[in-house]
GROMACS .gro file of C-alpha atoms in nm:
model
  170
    1MET     CA    1 -14.815  -3.077 -16.124
    2PRO     CA    2 -15.023  -3.066 -15.806
    3ILE     CA    3 -14.868  -2.988 -15.459
    4LEU     CA    4 -15.009  -3.255 -15.213
    5LEU     CA    5 -14.990  -3.104 -14.862
    6PHE     CA    6 -15.020  -3.362 -14.559
    7LEU     CA    7 -15.135  -3.209 -14.253
    8ILE     CA    8 -15.063  -3.450 -13.964
    9ASP     CA    9 -15.169  -3.390 -13.607
   10THR     CA   10 -14.887  -3.437 -13.382
   11SER     CA   11 -15.096  -3.374 -13.069
   12ALA     CA   12 -15.024  -3.589 -12.759
   13SER     CA   13 -15.371  -3.741 -12.791
   14MET     CA   14 -15.216  -3.905 -13.113
   15ASN     CA   15 -15.013  -4.143 -12.863
   16GLN     CA   16 -15.358  -4.312 -12.825
   17ARG     CA   17 -15.325  -4.693 -12.938
   18SER     CA   18 -15.605  -4.832 -13.107
   19HIS     CA   19 -15.737  -5.210 -13.105
   20LEU     CA   20 -15.444  -5.350 -13.283
   21GLY     CA   21 -15.210  -5.199 -13.053
   22THR     CA   22 -15.054  -4.931 -13.239
   23THR     CA   23 -15.057  -4.560 -13.203
   24TYR     CA   24 -15.284  -4.348 -13.407
   25LEU     CA   25 -14.981  -4.140 -13.500
   26ASP     CA   26 -14.818  -4.492 -13.618
   27THR     CA   27 -15.150  -4.554 -13.816
   28ALA     CA   28 -15.128  -4.171 -13.960
   29LYS     CA   29 -14.755  -4.240 -14.106
   30GLY     CA   30 -14.833  -4.595 -14.228
   31ALA     CA   31 -15.131  -4.399 -14.427
   32VAL     CA   32 -14.931  -4.148 -14.581
   33GLU     CA   33 -14.657  -4.382 -14.667
   34THR     CA   34 -14.894  -4.618 -14.830
   35PHE     CA   35 -15.038  -4.324 -15.018
   36MET     CA   36 -14.691  -4.220 -15.112
   37LYS     CA   37 -14.615  -4.585 -15.261
   38LEU     CA   38 -14.955  -4.597 -15.467
   39ARG     CA   39 -14.901  -4.261 -15.590
   40ALA     CA   40 -14.537  -4.306 -15.697
   41ARG     CA   41 -14.666  -4.613 -15.964
   42ASP     CA   42 -14.922  -4.379 -16.129
   43PRO     CA   43 -14.695  -4.219 -16.442
   44ALA     CA   44 -14.902  -3.925 -16.404
   45SER     CA   45 -14.765  -3.800 -16.075
   46ARG     CA   46 -14.419  -3.774 -16.172
   47GLY     CA   47 -14.462  -3.375 -16.164
   48ASP     CA   48 -14.599  -3.414 -15.808
   49ARG     CA   49 -14.459  -3.206 -15.516
   50TYR     CA   50 -14.530  -3.300 -15.118
   51MET     CA   51 -14.502  -3.099 -14.839
   52LEU     CA   52 -14.526  -3.227 -14.471
   53VAL     CA   53 -14.653  -2.998 -14.205
   54THR     CA   54 -14.750  -3.095 -13.875
   55PHE     CA   55 -14.943  -2.932 -13.584
   56GLU     CA   56 -14.648  -2.760 -13.406
   57GLU     CA   57 -14.612  -2.403 -13.409
   58PRO     CA   58 -14.449  -2.247 -13.732
   59PRO     CA   59 -14.173  -2.278 -13.787
   60TYR     CA   60 -14.128  -2.580 -13.633
   61ALA     CA   61 -14.449  -2.721 -13.808
   62ILE     CA   62 -14.261  -2.758 -14.172
   63LYS     CA   63 -14.091  -3.113 -14.191
   64ALA     CA   64 -14.060  -3.149 -14.572
   65GLY     CA   65 -14.119  -2.847 -14.807
   66TRP     CA   66 -14.211  -2.884 -15.165
   67LYS     CA   67 -13.839  -2.866 -15.289
   68GLU     CA   68 -13.735  -3.143 -15.094
   69ASN     CA   69 -13.686  -3.491 -15.234
   70HIS     CA   70 -13.876  -3.840 -15.144
   71ALA     CA   71 -13.633  -3.949 -14.916
   72THR     CA   72 -13.594  -3.680 -14.699
   73PHE     CA   73 -13.981  -3.684 -14.695
   74MET     CA   74 -14.019  -4.014 -14.601
   75ASN     CA   75 -13.727  -3.986 -14.324
   76GLU     CA   76 -13.909  -3.647 -14.157
   77LEU     CA   77 -14.245  -3.885 -14.190
   78LYS     CA   78 -14.084  -4.167 -13.953
   79ASN     CA   79 -13.938  -3.914 -13.738
   80LEU     CA   80 -14.284  -3.760 -13.604
   81GLN     CA   81 -14.354  -3.736 -13.247
   82ALA     CA   82 -14.659  -3.728 -13.076
   83GLU     CA   83 -14.658  -3.415 -12.846
   84GLY     CA   84 -14.808  -3.074 -12.798
   85LEU     CA   85 -15.182  -2.944 -12.864
   86THR     CA   86 -15.463  -2.987 -13.143
   87THR     CA   87 -15.445  -2.652 -13.267
   88LEU     CA   88 -15.641  -2.756 -13.630
   89GLY     CA   89 -15.727  -2.381 -13.680
   90GLN     CA   90 -15.336  -2.255 -13.686
   91SER     CA   91 -15.227  -2.533 -13.867
   92LEU     CA   92 -15.473  -2.495 -14.129
   93ARG     CA   93 -15.353  -2.112 -14.188
   94THR     CA   94 -15.005  -2.236 -14.182
   95ALA     CA   95 -15.080  -2.475 -14.478
   96PHE     CA   96 -15.277  -2.199 -14.653
   97ASP     CA   97 -14.983  -1.920 -14.600
   98LEU     CA   98 -14.722  -2.231 -14.737
   99LEU     CA   99 -14.932  -2.258 -15.028
  100ASN     CA  100 -14.991  -1.864 -15.109
  101LEU     CA  101 -14.593  -1.863 -15.027
  102ASN     CA  102 -14.541  -2.093 -15.302
  103ARG     CA  103 -14.769  -1.949 -15.566
  104LEU     CA  104 -14.590  -1.622 -15.502
  105VAL     CA  105 -14.233  -1.788 -15.580
  106THR     CA  106 -14.360  -1.976 -15.867
  107GLY     CA  107 -14.543  -1.650 -16.059
  108ILE     CA  108 -14.892  -1.776 -16.028
  109ASP     CA  109 -14.969  -1.508 -15.804
  110ASN     CA  110 -14.879  -1.168 -15.818
  111TYR     CA  111 -14.802  -0.938 -15.565
  112GLY     CA  112 -15.108  -0.648 -15.563
  113GLN     CA  113 -15.224  -0.790 -15.890
  114GLY     CA  114 -15.388  -1.129 -15.818
  115ARG     CA  115 -15.375  -1.490 -15.946
  116ASN     CA  116 -15.293  -1.555 -16.338
  117PRO     CA  117 -15.610  -1.726 -16.445
  118PHE     CA  118 -15.412  -1.934 -16.727
  119PHE     CA  119 -15.146  -2.067 -16.461
  120LEU     CA  120 -15.315  -2.345 -16.281
  121GLU     CA  121 -15.143  -2.580 -16.007
  122PRO     CA  122 -15.398  -2.773 -15.802
  123ALA     CA  123 -15.319  -2.824 -15.446
  124ILE     CA  124 -15.469  -3.079 -15.213
  125ILE     CA  125 -15.458  -3.057 -14.835
  126ILE     CA  126 -15.472  -3.407 -14.680
  127THR     CA  127 -15.560  -3.352 -14.284
  128ILE     CA  128 -15.545  -3.631 -14.074
  129THR     CA  129 -15.605  -3.633 -13.735
  130ASP     CA  130 -15.766  -3.844 -13.443
  131GLY     CA  131 -16.054  -3.593 -13.416
  132SER     CA  132 -15.984  -3.517 -13.027
  133LYS     CA  133 -16.116  -3.227 -12.861
  134LEU     CA  134 -15.948  -2.912 -13.003
  135THR     CA  135 -15.700  -2.806 -12.739
  136THR     CA  136 -15.506  -2.456 -12.749
  137THR     CA  137 -15.315  -2.288 -12.479
  138SER     CA  138 -15.626  -2.110 -12.383
  139GLY     CA  139 -15.798  -2.448 -12.303
  140VAL     CA  140 -16.015  -2.663 -12.487
  141GLN     CA  141 -16.234  -2.570 -12.791
  142ASP     CA  142 -16.549  -2.721 -12.944
  143GLU     CA  143 -16.523  -2.618 -13.310
  144ALA     CA  144 -16.223  -2.481 -13.485
  145VAL     CA  145 -16.204  -2.092 -13.529
  146HIS     CA  146 -16.028  -1.935 -13.830
  147THR     CA  147 -15.980  -1.576 -13.921
  148LEU     CA  148 -16.203  -1.446 -14.203
  149TYR     CA  149 -15.867  -1.445 -14.440
  150VAL     CA  150 -15.807  -1.849 -14.373
  151LEU     CA  151 -16.185  -1.889 -14.421
  152GLN     CA  152 -16.198  -1.726 -14.752
  153GLU     CA  153 -15.889  -1.901 -14.850
  154CYS     CA  154 -16.023  -2.223 -14.750
  155LEU     CA  155 -16.346  -2.184 -14.959
  156ILE     CA  156 -16.145  -2.080 -15.288
  157ASN     CA  157 -15.916  -2.376 -15.275
  158VAL     CA  158 -16.058  -2.661 -15.129
  159TRP     CA  159 -16.409  -2.756 -15.078
  160SER     CA  160 -16.465  -3.022 -14.760
  161PRO     CA  161 -16.792  -3.093 -14.575
  162TRP     CA  162 -16.629  -3.002 -14.211
  163TYR     CA  163 -16.566  -2.633 -14.330
  164ARG     CA  164 -16.970  -2.610 -14.255
  165LYS     CA  165 -16.868  -2.625 -13.888
  166CYS     CA  166 -16.571  -2.336 -13.899
  167LYS     CA  167 -16.686  -2.010 -13.710
  168VAL     CA  168 -16.514  -1.738 -13.843
  169GLY     CA  169 -16.316  -1.516 -13.585
  170TRP     CA  170 -16.240  -1.151 -13.602
   0.00000   0.00000   0.00000
């Protein structure tokens, strides 16, 4: 029963239009919708739980939680608007915090005792972004800056080639 967390870039740069005339955000929405339709056909996916998180400031970033039904998820996906900043580091931290909270609520993690090794709940973070410069309220950054806590959590939960570009911040 894996959790699939979709982390969608809703920064203003996602309003750019592709050569087909659709915005990058519309393309991202279509990709998630197609993924959901294909995944629904697989009998092994019946226990999957989905989350929809955007690049907005928490708590507004959470559009559909793991307890929401499919219709709510799709409705929130369709209503996404591209505005704001590209805050990839903060958004990843929000995503990992939500996954950790879910593990505490379901009893997979125990406060002060760690993770129960016999309880496995895979979690997949699917990030869709246009790859524009990372922008924050303090300006444009060349690299994503993560706290040590988030970087350790990234390496424990998910491997991705782009983590080699992460810079540990204190």
